[in-house]
XYZ file of C-alpha atoms in Angstrom:
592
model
C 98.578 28.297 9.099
C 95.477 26.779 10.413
C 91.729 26.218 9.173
C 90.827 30.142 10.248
C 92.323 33.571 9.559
C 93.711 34.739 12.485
C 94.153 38.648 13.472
C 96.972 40.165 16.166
C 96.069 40.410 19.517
C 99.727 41.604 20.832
C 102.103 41.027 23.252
C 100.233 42.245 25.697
C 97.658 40.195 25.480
C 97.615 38.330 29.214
C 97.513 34.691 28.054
C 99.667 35.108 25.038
C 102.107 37.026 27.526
C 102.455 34.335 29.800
C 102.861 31.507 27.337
C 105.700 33.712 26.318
C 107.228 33.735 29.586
C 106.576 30.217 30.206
C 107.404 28.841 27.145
C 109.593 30.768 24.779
C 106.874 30.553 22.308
C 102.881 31.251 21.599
C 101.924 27.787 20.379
C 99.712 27.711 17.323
C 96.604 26.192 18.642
C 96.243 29.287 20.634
C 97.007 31.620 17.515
C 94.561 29.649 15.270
C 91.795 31.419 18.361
C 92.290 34.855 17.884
C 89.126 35.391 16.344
C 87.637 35.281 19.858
C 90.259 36.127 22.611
C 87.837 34.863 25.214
C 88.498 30.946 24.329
C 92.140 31.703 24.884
C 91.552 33.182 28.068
C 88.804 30.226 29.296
C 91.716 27.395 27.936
C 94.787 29.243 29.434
C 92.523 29.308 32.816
C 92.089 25.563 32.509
C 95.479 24.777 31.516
C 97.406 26.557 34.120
C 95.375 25.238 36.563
C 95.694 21.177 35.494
C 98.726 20.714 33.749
C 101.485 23.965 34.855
C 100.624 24.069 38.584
C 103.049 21.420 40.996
C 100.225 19.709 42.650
C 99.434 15.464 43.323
C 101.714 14.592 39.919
C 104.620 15.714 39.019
C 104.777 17.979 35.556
C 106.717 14.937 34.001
C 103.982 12.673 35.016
C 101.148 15.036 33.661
C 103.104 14.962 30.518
C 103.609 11.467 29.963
C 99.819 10.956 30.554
C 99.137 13.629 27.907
C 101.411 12.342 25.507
C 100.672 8.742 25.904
C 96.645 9.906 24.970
C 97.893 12.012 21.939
C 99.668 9.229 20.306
C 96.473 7.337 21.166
C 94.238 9.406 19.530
C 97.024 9.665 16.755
C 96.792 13.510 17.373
C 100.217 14.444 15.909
C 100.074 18.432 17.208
C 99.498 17.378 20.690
C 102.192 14.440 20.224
C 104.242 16.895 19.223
C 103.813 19.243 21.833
C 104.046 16.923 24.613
C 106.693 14.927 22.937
C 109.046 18.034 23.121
C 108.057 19.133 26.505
C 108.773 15.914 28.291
C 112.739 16.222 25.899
C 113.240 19.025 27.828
C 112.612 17.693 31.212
C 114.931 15.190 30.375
C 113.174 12.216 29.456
C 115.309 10.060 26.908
C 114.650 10.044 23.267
C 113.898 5.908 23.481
C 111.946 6.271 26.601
C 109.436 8.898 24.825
C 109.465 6.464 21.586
C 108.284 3.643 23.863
C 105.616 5.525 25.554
C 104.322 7.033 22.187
C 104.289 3.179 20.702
C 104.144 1.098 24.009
C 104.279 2.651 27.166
C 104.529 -0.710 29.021
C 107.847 -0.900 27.551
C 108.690 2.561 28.474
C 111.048 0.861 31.799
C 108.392 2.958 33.956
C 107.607 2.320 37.267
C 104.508 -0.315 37.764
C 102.654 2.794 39.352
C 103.516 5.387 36.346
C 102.463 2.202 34.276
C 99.414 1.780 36.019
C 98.595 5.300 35.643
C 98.881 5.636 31.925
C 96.635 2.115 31.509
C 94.024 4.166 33.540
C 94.400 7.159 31.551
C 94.661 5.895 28.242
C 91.529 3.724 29.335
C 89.775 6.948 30.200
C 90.252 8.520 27.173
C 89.704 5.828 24.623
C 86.500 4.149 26.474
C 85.597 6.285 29.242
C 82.134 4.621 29.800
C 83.759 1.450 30.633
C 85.809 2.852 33.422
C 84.709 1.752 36.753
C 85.668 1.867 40.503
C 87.751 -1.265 39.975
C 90.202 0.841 37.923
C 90.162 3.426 40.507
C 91.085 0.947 43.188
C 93.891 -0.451 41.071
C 95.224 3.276 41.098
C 95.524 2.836 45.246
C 96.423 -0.507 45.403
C 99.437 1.337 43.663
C 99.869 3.948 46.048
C 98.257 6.898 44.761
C 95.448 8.919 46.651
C 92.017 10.902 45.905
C 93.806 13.978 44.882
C 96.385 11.997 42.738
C 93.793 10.182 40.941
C 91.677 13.269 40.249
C 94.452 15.247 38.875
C 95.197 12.094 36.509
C 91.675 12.900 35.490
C 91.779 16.227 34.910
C 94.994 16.236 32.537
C 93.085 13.141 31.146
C 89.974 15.652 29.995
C 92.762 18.293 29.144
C 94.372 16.279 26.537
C 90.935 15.509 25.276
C 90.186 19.114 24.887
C 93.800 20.181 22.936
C 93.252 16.995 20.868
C 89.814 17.856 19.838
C 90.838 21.520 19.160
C 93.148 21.015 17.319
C 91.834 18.669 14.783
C 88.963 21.181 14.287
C 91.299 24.054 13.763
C 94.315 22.313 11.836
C 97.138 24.239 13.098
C 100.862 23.413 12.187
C 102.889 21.346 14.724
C 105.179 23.740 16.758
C 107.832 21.192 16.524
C 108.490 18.139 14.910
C 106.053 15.286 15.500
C 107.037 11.740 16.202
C 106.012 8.849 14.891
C 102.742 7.302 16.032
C 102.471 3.629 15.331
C 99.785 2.944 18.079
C 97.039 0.861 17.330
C 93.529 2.935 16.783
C 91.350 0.087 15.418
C 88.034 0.877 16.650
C 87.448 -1.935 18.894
C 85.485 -1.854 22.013
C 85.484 -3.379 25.536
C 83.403 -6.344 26.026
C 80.001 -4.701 26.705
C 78.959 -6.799 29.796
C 82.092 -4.467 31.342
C 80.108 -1.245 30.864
C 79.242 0.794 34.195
C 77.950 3.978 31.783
C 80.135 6.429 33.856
C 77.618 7.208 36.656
C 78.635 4.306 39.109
C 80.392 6.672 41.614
C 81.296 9.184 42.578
C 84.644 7.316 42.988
C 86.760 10.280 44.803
C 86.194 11.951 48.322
C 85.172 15.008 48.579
C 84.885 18.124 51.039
C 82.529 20.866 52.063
C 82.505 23.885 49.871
C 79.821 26.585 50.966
C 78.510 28.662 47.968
C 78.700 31.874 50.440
C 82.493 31.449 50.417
C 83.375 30.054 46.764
C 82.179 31.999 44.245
C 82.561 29.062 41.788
C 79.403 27.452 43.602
C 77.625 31.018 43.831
C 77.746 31.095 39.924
C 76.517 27.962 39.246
C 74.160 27.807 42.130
C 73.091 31.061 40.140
C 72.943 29.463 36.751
C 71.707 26.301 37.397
C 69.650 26.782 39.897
C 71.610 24.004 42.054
C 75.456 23.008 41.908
C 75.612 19.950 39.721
C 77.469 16.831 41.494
C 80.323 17.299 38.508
C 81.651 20.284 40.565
C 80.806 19.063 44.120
C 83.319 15.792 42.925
C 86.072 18.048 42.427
C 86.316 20.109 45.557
C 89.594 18.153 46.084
C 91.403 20.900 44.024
C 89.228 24.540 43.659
C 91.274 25.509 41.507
C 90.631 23.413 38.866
C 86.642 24.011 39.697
C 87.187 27.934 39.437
C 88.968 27.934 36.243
C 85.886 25.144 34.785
C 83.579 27.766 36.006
C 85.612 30.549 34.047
C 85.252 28.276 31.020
C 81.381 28.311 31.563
C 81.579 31.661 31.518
C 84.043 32.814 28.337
C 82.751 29.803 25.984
C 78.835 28.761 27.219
C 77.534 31.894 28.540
C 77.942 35.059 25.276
C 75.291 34.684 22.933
C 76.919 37.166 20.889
C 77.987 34.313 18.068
C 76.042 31.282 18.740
C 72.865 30.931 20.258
C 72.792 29.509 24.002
C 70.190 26.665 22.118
C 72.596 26.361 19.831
C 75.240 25.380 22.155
C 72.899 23.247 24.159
C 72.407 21.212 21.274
C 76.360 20.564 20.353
C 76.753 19.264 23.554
C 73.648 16.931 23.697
C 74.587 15.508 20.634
C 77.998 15.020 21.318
C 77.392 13.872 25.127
C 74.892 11.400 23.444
C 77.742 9.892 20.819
C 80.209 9.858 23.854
C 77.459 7.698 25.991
C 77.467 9.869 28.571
C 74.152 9.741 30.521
C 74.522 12.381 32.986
C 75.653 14.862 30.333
C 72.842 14.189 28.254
C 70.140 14.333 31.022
C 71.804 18.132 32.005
C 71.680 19.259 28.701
C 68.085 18.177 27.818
C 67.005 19.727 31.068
C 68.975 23.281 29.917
C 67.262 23.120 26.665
C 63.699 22.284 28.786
C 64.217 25.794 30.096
C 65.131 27.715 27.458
C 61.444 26.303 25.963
C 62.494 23.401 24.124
C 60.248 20.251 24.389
C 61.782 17.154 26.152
C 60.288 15.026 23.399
C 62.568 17.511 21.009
C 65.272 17.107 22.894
C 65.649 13.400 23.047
C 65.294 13.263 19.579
C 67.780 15.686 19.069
C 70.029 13.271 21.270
C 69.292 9.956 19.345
C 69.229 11.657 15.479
C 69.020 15.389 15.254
C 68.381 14.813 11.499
C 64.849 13.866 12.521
C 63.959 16.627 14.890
C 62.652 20.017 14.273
C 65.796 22.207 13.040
C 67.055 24.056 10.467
C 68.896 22.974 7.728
C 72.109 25.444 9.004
C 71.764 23.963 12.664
C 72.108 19.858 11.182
C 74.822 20.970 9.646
C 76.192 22.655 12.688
C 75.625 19.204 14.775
C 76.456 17.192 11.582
C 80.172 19.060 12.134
C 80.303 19.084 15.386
C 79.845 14.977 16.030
C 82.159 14.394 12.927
C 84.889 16.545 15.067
C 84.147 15.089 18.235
C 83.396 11.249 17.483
C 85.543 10.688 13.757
C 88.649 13.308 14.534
C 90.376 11.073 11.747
C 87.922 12.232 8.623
C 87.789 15.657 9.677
C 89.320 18.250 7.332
C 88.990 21.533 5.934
C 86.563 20.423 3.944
C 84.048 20.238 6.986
C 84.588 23.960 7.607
C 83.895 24.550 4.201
C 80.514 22.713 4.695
C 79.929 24.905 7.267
C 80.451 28.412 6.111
C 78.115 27.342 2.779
C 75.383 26.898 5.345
C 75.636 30.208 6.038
C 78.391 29.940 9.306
C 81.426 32.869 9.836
C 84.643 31.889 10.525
C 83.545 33.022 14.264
C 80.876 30.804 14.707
C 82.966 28.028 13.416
C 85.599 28.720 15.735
C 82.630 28.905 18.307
C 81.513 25.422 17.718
C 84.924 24.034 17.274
C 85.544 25.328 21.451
C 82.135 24.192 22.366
C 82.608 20.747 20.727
C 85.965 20.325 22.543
C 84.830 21.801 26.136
C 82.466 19.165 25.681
C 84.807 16.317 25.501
C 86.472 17.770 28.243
C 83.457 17.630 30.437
C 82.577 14.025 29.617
C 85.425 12.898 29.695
C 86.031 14.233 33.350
C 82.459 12.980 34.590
C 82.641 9.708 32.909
C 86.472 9.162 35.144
C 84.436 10.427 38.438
C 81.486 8.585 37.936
C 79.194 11.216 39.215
C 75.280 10.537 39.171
C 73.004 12.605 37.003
C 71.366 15.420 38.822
C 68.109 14.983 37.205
C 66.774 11.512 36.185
C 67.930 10.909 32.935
C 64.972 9.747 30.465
C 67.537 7.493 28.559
C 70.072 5.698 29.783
C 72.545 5.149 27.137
C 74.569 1.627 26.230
C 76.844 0.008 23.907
C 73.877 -0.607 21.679
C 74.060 3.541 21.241
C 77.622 3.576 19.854
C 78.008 6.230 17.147
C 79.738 4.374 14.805
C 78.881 5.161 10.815
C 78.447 2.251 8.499
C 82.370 3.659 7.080
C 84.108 3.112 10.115
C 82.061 0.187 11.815
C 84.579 -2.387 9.697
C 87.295 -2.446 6.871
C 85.283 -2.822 3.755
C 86.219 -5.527 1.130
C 87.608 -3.264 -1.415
C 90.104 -1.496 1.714
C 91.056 -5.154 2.548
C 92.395 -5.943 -0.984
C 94.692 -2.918 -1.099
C 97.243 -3.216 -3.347
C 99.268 -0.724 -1.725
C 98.412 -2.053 1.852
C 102.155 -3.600 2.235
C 103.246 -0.416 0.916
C 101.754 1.901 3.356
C 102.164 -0.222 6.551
C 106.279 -0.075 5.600
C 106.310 3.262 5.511
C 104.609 3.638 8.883
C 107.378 1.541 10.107
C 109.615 3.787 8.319
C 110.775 2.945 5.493
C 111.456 5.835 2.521
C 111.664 3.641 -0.124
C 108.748 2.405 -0.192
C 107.258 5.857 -0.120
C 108.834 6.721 -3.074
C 107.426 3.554 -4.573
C 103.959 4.715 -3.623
C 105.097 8.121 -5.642
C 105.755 6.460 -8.330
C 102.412 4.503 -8.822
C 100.579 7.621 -7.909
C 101.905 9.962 -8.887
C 100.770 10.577 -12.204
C 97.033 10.118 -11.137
C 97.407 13.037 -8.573
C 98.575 15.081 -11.186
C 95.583 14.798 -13.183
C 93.426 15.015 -10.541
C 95.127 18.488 -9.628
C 94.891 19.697 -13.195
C 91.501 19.030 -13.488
C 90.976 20.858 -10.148
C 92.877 23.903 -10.895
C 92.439 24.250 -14.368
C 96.273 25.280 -14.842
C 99.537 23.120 -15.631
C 102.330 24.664 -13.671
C 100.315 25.233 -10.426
C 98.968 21.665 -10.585
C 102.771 20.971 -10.647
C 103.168 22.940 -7.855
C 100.280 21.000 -5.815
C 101.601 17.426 -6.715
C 104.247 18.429 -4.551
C 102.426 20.026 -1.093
C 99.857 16.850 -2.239
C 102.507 13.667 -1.544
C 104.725 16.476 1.162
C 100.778 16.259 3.073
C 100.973 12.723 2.601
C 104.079 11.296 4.309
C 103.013 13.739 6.878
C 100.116 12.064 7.803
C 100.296 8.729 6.204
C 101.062 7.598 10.280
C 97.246 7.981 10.765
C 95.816 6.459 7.753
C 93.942 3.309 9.133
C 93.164 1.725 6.023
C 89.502 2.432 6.298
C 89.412 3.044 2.232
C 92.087 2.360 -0.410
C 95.251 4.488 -0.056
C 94.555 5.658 -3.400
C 91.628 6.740 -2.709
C 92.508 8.303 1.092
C 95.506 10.114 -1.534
C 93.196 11.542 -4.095
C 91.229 13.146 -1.340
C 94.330 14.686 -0.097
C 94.928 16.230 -3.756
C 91.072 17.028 -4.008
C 91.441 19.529 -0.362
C 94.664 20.416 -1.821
C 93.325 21.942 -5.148
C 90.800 23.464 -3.188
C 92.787 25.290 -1.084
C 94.817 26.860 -4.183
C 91.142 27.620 -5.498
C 90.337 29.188 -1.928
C 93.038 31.496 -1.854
C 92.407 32.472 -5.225
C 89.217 33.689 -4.416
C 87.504 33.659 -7.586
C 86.156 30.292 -8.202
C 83.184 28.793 -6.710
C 83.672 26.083 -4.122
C 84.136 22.465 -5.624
C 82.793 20.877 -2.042
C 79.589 22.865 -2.176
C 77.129 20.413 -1.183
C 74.312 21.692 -1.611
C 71.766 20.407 -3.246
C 71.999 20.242 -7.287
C 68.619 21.407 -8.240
C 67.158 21.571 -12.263
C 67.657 25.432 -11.755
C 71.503 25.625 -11.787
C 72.417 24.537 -15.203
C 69.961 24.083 -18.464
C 71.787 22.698 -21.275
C 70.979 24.483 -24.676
C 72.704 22.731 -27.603
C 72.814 19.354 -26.454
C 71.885 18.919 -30.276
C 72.998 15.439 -31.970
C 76.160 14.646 -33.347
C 77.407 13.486 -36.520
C 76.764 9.429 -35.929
C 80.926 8.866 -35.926
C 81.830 12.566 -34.989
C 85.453 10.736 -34.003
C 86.166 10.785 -37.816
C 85.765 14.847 -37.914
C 88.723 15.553 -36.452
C 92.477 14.046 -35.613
C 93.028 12.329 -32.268
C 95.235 15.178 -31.103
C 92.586 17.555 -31.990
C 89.905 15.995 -30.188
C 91.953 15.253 -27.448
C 92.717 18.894 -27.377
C 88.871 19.970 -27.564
C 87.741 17.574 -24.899
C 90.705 18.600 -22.487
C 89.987 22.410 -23.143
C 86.400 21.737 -22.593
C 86.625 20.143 -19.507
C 89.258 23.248 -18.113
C 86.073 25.590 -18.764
C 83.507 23.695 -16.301
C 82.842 25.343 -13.359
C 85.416 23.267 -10.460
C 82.830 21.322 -8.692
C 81.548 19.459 -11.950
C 85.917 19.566 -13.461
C 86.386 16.946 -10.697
C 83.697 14.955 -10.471
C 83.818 14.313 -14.387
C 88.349 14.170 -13.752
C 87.559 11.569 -11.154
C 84.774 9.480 -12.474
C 85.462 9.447 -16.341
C 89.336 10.238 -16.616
C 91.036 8.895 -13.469
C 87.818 5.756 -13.707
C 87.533 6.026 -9.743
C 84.169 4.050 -8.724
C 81.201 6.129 -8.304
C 81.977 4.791 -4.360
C 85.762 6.372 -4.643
C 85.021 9.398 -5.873
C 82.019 10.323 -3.351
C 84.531 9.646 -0.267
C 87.176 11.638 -1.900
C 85.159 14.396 -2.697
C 82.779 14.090 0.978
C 79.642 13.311 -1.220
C 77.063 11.141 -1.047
C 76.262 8.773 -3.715
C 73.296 10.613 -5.266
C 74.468 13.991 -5.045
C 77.769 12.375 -6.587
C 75.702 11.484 -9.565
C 73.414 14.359 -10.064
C 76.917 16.301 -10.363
C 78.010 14.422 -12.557
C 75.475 14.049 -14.730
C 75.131 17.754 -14.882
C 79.334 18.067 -15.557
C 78.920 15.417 -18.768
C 75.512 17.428 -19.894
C 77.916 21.170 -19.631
C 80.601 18.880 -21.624
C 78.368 17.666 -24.228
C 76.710 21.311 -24.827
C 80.618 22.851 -25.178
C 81.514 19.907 -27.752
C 78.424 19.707 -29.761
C 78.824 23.066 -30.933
C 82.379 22.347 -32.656
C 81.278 18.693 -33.637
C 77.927 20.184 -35.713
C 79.273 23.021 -37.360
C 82.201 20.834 -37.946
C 80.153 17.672 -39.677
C 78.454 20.569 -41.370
C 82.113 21.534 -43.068
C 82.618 18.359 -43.628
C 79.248 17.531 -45.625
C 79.398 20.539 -47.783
């Protein structure tokens, strides 16, 4: 299952036929897309022409590169995927374990070496690559078109990864186990070019009279933007780009061509890339928005003139493409309360990752803008969010830190350890989420399952206790979701006087702990909390039962701080209303 419902397009269906035929199989990124068949048909275009076609590298080659980025990104569906593709060429078991961990102790070749430092270099810190890292690629004996094929799969693995962390399909096969480094550590910044140092590739004379690719976007554009005139090395990879413009950019029959525009301006803005940016804010120019409203759109979108629904639509989008490790369901969730379908979700998820496909293949060209850019963006412009930009105290002094980093190295036991100290404040959690016993039981289970899963990309960025009891928070959401008859406990929308008035928040008896046994009150206070509506049950579970700092509890449950505490006030005011009722007409028993 992934994030969105998916409907049956059959058999028939041209890309889903030839995946059969190729693979055995329809993966499940592809399935998760159903919703809108053209994406498939705009990715299978793209795909067939970089990664299945015999061309400069060999399919093995392509494969290691797209493996070796996966693990980087610690993108365990694309790991997987690649991971069992290059098993069935034949690559050994320990030589795919070394290139997942360590690729320079892979026994590759010093060129295949060379080529995977240049990849994994291009997708990690592509505004740092320069023509110096292209010449290292010849002084190893690869040419123009072998280079630009290493840069094309390069984008493509970009584009799967992004995809699918924003749509949250099941691995097709088993994933390995990623124990590369992703500490979020940049390049010196006196080695950044900004991507637009080049072009670094030859190229040759394509006339738009006989390529349609160039008639299109010499139609569109009103010129054929140096991107595409880089690339004329392979056409085909240029004609199936152009039938991506054309499925995913073009309909306006979901989201609005603005609306698009703005996704990738943002995200070409957190990604550095100048020449993106400056195309984008020149698209927007001409469909009437201001270039004043554009930059600021690029450099903090909360400040410029938009909606409320189309923040939150950048707000996701930037969290998918620049923090991949913090997205969740809970971000589509987000969405859809600002008023998004599952199609426009699915929309922006496409958009967001065609977008990291594009700067990700200009940034390892080094085209020049088209249009002078009005910003030229830096290392000072990294989008890094105060969460990520270090390891906080508190994450530092783990005490399950030792833990966690043996069971990324594989250890069970000490997994089982981490069930045992945690297990009993997951449970609660869960019960205060779901309001019911046995299926709280039930979601302890798919809670710690989720976690061994992915404990391989926890970074330590908050406590592990923490990073689990937002696990078991999404987890008792879901089992609300599908019950469809709760409200959501993620809504975060604002908490305004007009959603709950308490009426009988009358005084109690001064020692009202004397009216009734311990059991009993212990039974009235658990029964009363089981009645609030979810969102307030788990604020109140995690603040006041489970004692998680106000800080805890806000990352857990994707709050901020004040709307954390306007919640919760509002779940202890519902609490004291349903108790004060039994406690005054039970000190009135009492006094009579």
């Amino acid at each position: 299952m992934s994030y969105l419902r998916e409907v049956e397009l059959g058999a028939t269906f041209p890309p889903f036929a030839s995946l059969q035929e190729r693979f055995g199989f329809v993966p499940n990124l592809f399935r998760a897309q159903t919703l809108l068949p053209r994406t498939i048909e705009a990715e299978a275009g793209i795909a067939n022409a970089v990664l299945l076609q015999e061309r400069a590298l060999s399919r093995t080659c392509k494969e290691s590169i797209m493996l070796a980025v996966a693990a980087a990104n610690r993108n365990t569906y694309c790991a997987a995927e690649h991971h069992q593709t290059l098993r069935s060429l034949g690559v050994p078991d320990q030589q795919l374990h070394q290139i997942v961990i360590d690729h320079h102790r892979a026994g590759l070749s010093a060129p295949d070496t060379a080529l995977l430092d240049f990849a994994l270099k291009l997708a990690r810190y592509p505004a740092w690559l320069s023509g110096e890292d292209i010449n290292v690629l010849r002084g190893h004996g690869f040419n123009d078109e072998s280079i630009l094929e290493a840069i094309l799969v390069t984008a493509l693995v970009n584009f799967l990864c992004t995809l699918s962390v924003g749509l949250g399909p099941a691995p097709d096969f088993e994933p390995p186990a990623i124990q590369r480094s992703n500490k979020t550590r940049l390049p010196d910044a006196r080695s950044y070019v900004g991507g637009t140092c080049g072009p670094y590739l030859r190229a040759v004379e394509l006339r738009p009279q006989n390529f349609p690719p160039f008639a299109f976007f010499l139609e569109r554009f009103g010129s054929i933007p140096n991107l595409f005139r880089a690339q004329t090395l392979r056409p085909d990879a240029i004609e199936a780009e152009a039938g991506a413009f054309r499925n995913v950019l073009i309909p306006e029959d979901i989201l609005s061509h603005v609306q698009k525009e703005c996704i990738l301006l943002v995200v070409s803005a957190a990604n550095l890339n100048t020449y993106c940016v400056a195309a984008h804010c020149e698209m927007l120019r001409a469909m009437g928005v201001s270039m004043e409203d554009s930059d600021q759109i690029a450099v903090d979108h909360h400040q410029a003139d938009l909606s409320e629904a189309n923040k939150a639509l950048l707000d996701f989008a930037l969290k998918l493409a620049v923090r991949p490790s913090e997205f969740g369901r809970e971000d589509i969730d987000r969405l859809q309360i600002s008023g998004f379908t599952e199609e426009h979700v699915l929309e922006a998820v496409v958009v967001t990752a065609l977008n990291n496909f594009i700067n990700t293949l200009q940034m390892g060209l080094g085209t020049t803008p088209d249009v002078e850019p009005r910003r030229v963006f830096g290392p000072r412009d990294v989008h890094l969010p105060p969460a990520v930009e270090s390891l906080t105290e508190e994450a530092e002094a783990d005490p399950d830190a030792g833990l966690v980093a043996r069971v990324q190295d594989g250890d069970l036991d000490a997994f089982e350890e981490l069930v045992t100290r945690h297990s009993r404040r997951v449970y609660r959690t869960l019960v205060g989420i779901v309001g019911n016993v046995e299926e709280a039981q039930d979601a302890v289970q798919d809670t710690f399952l989720k976690a061994f899963q992915h404990i391989g990309s926890f970074q330590g960025r908050s406590k592990f206790s923490t990073w689990l009891v937002t696990i078991a928070n999404n987890t008792g959401l879901q089992r609300l979701r599908e019950r469809r008859h709760l409200e959501s406990l993620d809504d975060a929308g604002p908490e305004t006087d007009e959603e709950f008035h308490p009426r009988q928040v009358r005084a109690w008896a001064d020692d009202p702990e004397q009216l009734c046994s311990q059991a009993e009150r212990r039974g009235l206070v658990e029964s009363a909390v089981m009645r609030l509506p979810p969102k307030y049950r788990v604020v109140l579970v995690l603040r006041d039962i489970e004692q998680l700092s106000g800080e805890e509890a806000a990352e857990a449950l994707g709050l901020r701080i004040p709307a954390l505490k306007a919640r919760l006030l509002r779940a202890r005011l519902m609490l004291r209303e349903a108790l004060s009722t039994h406690f005054a007409s039970n000190a009135k028993r009492m006094v009579s």
